Short mmCIF file of C-alpha atoms in Angstrom, two decimals:
data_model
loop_
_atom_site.label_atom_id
_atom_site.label_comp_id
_atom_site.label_asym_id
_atom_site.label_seq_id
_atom_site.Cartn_x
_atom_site.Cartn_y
_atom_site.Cartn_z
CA UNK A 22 53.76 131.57 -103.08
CA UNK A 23 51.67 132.45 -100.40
CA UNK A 24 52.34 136.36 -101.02
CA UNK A 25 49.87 135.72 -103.76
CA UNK A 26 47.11 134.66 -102.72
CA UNK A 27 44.14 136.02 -103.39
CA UNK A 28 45.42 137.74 -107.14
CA UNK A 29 45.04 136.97 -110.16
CA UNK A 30 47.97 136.48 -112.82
CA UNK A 31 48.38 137.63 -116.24
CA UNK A 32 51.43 137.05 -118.50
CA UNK A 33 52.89 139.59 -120.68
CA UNK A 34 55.36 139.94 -123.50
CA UNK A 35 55.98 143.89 -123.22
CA UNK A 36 58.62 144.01 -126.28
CA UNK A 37 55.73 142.96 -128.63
CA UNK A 38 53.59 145.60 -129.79
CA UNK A 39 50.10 143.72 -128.80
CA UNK A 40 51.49 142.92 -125.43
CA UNK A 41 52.33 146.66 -125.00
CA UNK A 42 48.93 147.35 -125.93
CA UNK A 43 47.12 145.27 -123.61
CA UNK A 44 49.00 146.55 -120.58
CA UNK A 45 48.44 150.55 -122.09
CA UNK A 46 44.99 148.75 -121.59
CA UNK A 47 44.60 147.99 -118.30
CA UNK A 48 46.49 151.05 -116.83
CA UNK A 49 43.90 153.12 -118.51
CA UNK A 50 41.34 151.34 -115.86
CA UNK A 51 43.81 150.84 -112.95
CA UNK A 52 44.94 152.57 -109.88
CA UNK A 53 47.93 151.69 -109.17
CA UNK A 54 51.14 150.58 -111.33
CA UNK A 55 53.74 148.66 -109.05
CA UNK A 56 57.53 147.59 -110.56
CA UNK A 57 59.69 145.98 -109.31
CA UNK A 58 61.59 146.34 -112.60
CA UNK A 59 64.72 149.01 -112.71
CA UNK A 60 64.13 152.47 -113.66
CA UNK A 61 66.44 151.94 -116.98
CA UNK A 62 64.37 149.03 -118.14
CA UNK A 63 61.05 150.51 -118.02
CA UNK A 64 61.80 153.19 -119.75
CA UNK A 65 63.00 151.32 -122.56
CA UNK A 66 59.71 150.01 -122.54
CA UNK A 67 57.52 153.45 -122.01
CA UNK A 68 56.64 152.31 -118.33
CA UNK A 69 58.68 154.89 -116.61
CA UNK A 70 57.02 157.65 -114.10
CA UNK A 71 57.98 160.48 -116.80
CA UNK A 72 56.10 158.87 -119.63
CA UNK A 73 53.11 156.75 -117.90
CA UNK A 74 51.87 160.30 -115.92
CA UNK A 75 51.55 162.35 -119.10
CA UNK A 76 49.15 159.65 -120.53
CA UNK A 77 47.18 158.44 -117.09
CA UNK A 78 47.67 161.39 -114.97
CA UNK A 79 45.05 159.60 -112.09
CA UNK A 80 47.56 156.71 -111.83
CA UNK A 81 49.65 156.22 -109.31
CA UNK A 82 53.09 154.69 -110.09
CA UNK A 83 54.60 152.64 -107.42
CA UNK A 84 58.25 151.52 -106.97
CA UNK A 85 60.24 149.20 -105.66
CA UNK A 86 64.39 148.93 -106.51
CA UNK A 87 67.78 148.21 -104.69
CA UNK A 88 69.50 151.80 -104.25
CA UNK A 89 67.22 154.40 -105.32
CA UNK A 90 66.77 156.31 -108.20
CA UNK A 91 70.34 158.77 -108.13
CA UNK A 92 73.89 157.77 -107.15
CA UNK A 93 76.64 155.44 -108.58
CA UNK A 94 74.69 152.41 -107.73
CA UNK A 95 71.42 153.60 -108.75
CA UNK A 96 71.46 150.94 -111.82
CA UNK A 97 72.64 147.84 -109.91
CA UNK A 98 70.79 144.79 -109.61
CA UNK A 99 69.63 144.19 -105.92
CA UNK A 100 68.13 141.39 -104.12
CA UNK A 101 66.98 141.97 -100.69
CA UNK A 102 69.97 139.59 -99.63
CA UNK A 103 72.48 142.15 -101.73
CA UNK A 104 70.66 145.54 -100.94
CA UNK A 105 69.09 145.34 -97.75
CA UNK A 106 70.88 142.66 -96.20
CA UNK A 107 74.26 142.75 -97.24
CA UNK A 108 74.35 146.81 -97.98
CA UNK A 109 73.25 148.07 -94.50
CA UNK A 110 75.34 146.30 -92.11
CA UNK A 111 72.30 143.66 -91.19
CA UNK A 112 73.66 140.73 -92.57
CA UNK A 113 76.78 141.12 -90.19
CA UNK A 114 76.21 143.32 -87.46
CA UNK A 115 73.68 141.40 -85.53
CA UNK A 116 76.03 138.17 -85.38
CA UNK A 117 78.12 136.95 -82.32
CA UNK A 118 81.30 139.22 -82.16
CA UNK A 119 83.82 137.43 -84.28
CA UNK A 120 81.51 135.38 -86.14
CA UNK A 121 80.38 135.28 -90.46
CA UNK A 122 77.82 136.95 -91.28
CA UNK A 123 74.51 135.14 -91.31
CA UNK A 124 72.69 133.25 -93.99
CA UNK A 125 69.72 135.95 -94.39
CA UNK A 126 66.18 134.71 -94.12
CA UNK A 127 65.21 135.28 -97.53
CA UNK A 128 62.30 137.89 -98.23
CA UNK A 129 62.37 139.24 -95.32
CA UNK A 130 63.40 142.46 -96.52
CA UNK A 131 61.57 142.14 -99.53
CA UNK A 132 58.13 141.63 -97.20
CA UNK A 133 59.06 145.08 -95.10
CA UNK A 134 59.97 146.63 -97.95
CA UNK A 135 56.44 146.02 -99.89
CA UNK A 136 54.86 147.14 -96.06
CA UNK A 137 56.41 150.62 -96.72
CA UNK A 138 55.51 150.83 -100.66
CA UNK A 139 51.64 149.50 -99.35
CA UNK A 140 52.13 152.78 -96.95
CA UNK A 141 52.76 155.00 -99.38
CA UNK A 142 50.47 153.68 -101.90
CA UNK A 143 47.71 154.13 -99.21
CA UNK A 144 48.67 157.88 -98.76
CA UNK A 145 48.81 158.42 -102.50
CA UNK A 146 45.69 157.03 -102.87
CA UNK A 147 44.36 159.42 -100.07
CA UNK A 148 45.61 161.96 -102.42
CA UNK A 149 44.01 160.79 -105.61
CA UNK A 150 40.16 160.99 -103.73
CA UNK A 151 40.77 164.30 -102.61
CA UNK A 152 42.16 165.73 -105.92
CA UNK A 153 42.06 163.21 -108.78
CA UNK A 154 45.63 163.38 -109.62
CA UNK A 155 47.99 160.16 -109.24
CA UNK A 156 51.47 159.92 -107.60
CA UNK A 157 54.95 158.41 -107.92
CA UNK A 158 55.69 156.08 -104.68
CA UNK A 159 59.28 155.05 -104.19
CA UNK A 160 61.23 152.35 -102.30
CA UNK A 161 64.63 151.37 -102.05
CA UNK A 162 65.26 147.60 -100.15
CA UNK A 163 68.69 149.87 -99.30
CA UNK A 164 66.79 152.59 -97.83
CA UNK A 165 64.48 149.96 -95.58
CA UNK A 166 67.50 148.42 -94.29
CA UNK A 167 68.71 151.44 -93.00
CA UNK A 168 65.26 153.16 -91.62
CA UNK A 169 64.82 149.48 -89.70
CA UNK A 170 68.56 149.41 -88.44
CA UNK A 171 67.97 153.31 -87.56
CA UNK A 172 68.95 152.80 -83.66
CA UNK A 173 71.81 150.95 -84.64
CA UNK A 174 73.30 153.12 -87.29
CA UNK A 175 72.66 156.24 -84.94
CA UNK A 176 74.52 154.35 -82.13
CA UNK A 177 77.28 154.28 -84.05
CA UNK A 178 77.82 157.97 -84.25
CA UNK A 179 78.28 158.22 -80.47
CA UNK A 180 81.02 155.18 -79.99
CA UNK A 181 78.44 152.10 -80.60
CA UNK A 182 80.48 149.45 -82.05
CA UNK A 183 79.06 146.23 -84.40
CA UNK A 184 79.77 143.16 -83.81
CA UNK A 185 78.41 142.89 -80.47
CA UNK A 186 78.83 139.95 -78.01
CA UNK A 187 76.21 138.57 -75.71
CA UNK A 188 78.75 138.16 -72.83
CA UNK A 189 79.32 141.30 -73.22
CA UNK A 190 75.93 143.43 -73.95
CA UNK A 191 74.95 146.53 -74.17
CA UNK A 192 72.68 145.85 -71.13
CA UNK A 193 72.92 142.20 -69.56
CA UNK A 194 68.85 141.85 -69.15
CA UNK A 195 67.67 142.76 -72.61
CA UNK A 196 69.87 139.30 -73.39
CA UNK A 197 69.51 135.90 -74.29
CA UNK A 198 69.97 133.04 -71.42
CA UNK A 199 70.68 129.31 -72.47
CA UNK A 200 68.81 127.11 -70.19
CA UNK A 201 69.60 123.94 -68.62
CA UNK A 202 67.95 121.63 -71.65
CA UNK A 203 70.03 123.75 -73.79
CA UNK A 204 67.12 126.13 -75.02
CA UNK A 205 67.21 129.71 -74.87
CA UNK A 206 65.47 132.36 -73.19
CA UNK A 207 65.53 135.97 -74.32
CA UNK A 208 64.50 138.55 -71.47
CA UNK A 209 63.86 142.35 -71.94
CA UNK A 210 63.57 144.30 -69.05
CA UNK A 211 63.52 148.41 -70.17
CA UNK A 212 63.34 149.24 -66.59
CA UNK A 213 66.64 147.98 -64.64
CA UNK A 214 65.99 149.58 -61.52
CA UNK A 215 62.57 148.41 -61.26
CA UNK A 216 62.94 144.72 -61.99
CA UNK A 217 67.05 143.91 -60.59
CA UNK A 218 66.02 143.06 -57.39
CA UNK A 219 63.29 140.97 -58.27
CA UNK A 220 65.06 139.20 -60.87
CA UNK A 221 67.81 138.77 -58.34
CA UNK A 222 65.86 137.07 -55.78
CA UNK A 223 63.56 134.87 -58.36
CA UNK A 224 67.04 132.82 -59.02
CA UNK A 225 67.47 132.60 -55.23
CA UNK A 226 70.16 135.95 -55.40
CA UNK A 227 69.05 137.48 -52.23
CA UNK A 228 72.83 138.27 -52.40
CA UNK A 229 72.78 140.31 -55.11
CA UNK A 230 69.43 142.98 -53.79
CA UNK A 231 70.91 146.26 -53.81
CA UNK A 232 74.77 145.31 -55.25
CA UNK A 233 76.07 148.96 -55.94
CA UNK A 234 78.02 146.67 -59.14
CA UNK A 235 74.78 146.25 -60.52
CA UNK A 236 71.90 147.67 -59.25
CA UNK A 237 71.57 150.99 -61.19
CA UNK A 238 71.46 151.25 -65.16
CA UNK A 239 74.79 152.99 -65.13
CA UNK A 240 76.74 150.32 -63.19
CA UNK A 241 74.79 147.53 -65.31
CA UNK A 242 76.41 148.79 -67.97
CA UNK A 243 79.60 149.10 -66.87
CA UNK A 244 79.87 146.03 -65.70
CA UNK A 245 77.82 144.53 -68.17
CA UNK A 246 79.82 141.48 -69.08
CA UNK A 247 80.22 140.07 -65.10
CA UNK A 248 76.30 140.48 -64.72
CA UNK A 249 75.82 138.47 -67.56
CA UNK A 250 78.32 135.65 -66.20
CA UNK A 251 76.44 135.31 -63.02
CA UNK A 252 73.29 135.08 -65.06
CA UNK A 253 74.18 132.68 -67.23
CA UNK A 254 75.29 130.57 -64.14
CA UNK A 255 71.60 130.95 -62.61
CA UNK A 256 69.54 130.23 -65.37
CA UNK A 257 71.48 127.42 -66.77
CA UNK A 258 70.18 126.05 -63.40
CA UNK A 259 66.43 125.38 -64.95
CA UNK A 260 64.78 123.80 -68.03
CA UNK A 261 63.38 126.57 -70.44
CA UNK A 262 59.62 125.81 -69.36
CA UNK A 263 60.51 126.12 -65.48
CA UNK A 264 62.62 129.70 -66.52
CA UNK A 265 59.56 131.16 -68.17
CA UNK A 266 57.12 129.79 -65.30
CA UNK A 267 59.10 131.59 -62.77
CA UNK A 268 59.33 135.21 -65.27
CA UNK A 269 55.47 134.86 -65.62
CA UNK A 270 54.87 135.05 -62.20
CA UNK A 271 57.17 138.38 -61.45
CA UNK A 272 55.92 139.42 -64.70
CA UNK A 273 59.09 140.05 -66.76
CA UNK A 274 58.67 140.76 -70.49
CA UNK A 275 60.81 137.86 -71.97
CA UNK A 276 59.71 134.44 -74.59
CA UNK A 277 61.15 131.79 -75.39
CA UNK A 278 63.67 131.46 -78.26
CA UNK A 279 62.25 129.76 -80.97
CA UNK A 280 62.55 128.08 -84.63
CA UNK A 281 60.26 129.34 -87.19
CA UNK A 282 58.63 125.43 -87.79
CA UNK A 283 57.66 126.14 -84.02
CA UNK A 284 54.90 128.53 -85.44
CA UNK A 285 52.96 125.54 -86.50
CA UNK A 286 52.00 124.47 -83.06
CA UNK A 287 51.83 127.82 -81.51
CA UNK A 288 48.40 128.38 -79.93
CA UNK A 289 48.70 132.41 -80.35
CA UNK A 290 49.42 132.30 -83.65
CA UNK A 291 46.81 129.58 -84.04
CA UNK A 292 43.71 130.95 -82.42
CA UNK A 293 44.70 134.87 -83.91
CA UNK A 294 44.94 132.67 -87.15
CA UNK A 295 47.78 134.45 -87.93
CA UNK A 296 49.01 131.08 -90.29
CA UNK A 297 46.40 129.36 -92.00
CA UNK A 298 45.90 125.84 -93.73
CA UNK A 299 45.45 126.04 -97.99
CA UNK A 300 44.15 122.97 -99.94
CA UNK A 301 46.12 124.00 -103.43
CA UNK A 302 45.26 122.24 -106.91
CA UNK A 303 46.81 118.68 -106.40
CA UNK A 304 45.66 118.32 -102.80
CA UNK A 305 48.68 119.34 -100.82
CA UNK A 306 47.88 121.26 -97.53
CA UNK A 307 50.03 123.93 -96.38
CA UNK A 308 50.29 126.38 -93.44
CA UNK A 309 50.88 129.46 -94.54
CA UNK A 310 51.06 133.17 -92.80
CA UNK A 311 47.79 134.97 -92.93
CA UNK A 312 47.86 138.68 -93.95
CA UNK A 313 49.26 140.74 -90.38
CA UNK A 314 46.81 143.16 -90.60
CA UNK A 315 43.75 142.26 -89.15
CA UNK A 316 40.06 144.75 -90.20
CA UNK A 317 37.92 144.14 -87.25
CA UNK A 318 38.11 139.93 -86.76
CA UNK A 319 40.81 137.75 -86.62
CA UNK A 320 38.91 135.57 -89.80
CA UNK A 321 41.55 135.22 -92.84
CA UNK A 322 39.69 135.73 -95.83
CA UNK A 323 41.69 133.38 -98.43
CA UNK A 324 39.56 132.26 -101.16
CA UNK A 325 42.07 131.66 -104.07
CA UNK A 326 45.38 129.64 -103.91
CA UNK A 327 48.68 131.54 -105.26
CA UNK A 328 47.89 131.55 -109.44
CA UNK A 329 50.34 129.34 -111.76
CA UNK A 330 51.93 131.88 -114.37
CA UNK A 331 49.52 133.71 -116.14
CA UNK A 332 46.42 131.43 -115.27
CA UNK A 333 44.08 134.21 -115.39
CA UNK A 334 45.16 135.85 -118.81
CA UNK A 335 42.44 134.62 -121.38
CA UNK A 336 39.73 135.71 -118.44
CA UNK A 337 41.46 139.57 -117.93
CA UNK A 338 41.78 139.52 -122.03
CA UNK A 339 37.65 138.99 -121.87
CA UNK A 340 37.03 141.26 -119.55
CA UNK A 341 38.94 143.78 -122.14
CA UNK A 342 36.83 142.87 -124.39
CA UNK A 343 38.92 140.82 -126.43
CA UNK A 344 37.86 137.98 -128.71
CA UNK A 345 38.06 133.86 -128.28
CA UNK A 346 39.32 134.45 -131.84
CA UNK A 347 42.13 137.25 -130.63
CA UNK A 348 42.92 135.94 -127.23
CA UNK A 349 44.03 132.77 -129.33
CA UNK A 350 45.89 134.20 -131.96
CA UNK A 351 47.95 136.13 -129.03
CA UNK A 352 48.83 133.00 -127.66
CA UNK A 353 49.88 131.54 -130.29
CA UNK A 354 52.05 134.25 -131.20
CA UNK A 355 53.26 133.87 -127.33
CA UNK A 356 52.10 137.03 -126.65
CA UNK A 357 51.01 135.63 -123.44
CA UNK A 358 52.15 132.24 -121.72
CA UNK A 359 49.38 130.72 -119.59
CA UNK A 360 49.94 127.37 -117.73
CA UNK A 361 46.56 125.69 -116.41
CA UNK A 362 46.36 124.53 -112.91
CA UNK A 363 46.53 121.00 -112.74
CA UNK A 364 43.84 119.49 -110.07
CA UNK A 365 44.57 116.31 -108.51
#
């Protein structure tokens, strides 16, 4: 999993009372404590907020659940497909009028999620150097899903309706255009009145320069969904390479429409080394997205492969000072599991 790379693993049973003892362990040393474990479980096993600041009041404790910590729902299991996806109107709102809803892309709310718990960790942390006192984080995949569909859920207060139709948008340039080879082109243009007539006469539409139907925001709008028609006759007249040519030049914001195995032969993503090649243990190579965030060079500094489960235990039990002789009888009492990565 390439989320982690570059960590170590460590195995724990945390019903048994030496397993309980080794974490109680290494949150006397850490920083940070992040669960993704529900509130009712950890404090059946002493991990909760309540509990863990009384005895390591420098830590700071860092959550991630479905719905929050109050509410009917608070103790439901939920999956970013189930809480973020399926909860906040994302999973069906953003589909062709009329359609199912969509098979989500899964992790993607769990991967925006973690962005807002690294946020707030980052703050708290801030906190902790100027006064020495940790900090309880929290983040609900529910509550993402609705700060990232914010627009949309405010639209709806003032008559936006979901499902939407792209023959029929909101505005008919910030829209996708299928091309003559049958690929699609999505084109954003914030400005109307700055880019209609040029837009018009790129296609060869010096009929359409200054049509009162279309020409303003306002009358875009209102007749959004005949706008779009003619569109969708014009570009269908060109390949998606000549259609992007021709928006280069007049220097519209728009990209092609692409599939994700795409990114492997994309030359921005390549030379920003936003993706990245890993050897793992048997010899397989992989591309796999680099970190986003980039500290002063675009180099990705990956020196460890994604650990097996708990590969680094008997190490982190040495480094608490634990014994050959202990570390083995823990793992024989299963304590601990620890597979060993395999080379090829």
């Amino acid at each position: 999993n390439y989320l982690n790379s570059n960590k170590r693993g460590i195995t724990l049973d945390l019903k048994a009372v030496e397993g309980c003892a080794i974490m109680h362990k290494l949150l006397s040393q850490a920083d940070v404590f992040v669960t993704n474990y529900r509130t009712g479980a950890l404090e059946r096993l002493g991990l909760d907020y309540e509990t863990l600041e009384k005895q390591y009041p420098h830590l700071i404790w860092a959550q991630i659940n479905g719905f929050g910590d109050i509410g009917p729902d608070k103790d439901n299991p939920g999956f970013d497909t189930i809480a973020f996806w399926g909860r906040s109107g994302a999973m069906i709102d953003q589909t062709e009028k009329g359609t199912p809803p969509i098979i989500p892309l899964i992790g993607f709310g769990d991967c925006t999620t973690g962005c807002s718990l690294t946020a707030g960790i980052c703050a708290a942390l801030y906190q902790k150097a100027k006064t020495g006192k940790g900090q309880k984080v929290m983040v609900a995949l529910f509550a993402q899903a609705i700060w990232n569909l914010g627009t949309a859920f405010i639209e709806t207060q003032f008559g936006g309706k979901y499902q939407k139709s792209r023959t029929a948008p909101n505005m008919p340039f910030i829209n996708s255009y299928k091309c003559k080879d049958g690929e699609w082109i999505f084109i954003s243009i914030l400005e109307h009145e700055r880019y209609y007539n040029t837009l018009c006469k790129m296609v060869g539409r010096q009929d359409l320069v200054d049509d009162p139907r279309f020409c303003t925001t306002q009358q875009a709008k209102k007749n959004s969904t005949e706008l779009t028609a003619i569109f969708d006759g014009e570009f269908a007249k060109y390949n998606q390479a000549e259609l992007s040519a021709m928006l280069v030049q007049v220097d519209i914001a728009h990209d092609r429409v692409r599939h994700a195995s795409d990114i492997l032969s994309d030359p921005q993503a390549l030379q920003n080394q936003y993706i990245h090649e890993v050897v793992h243990a048997n010899g397989q190579k992989t591309w796999t997205p680099a970190t986003p965030v980039k500290f002063g060079n675009t180099e990705v500094n990956n020196t460890m492969d994604a650990p097996v489960l708990g590969e680094h235990t008997a190490q982190i039990l040495q480094e608490l000072n634990y014994s050959t002789e202990e570390i083995q009888y823990l793992r024989d009492k299963k304590v601990f599991l620890q597979q060993d990565r395999k080379l090829k």
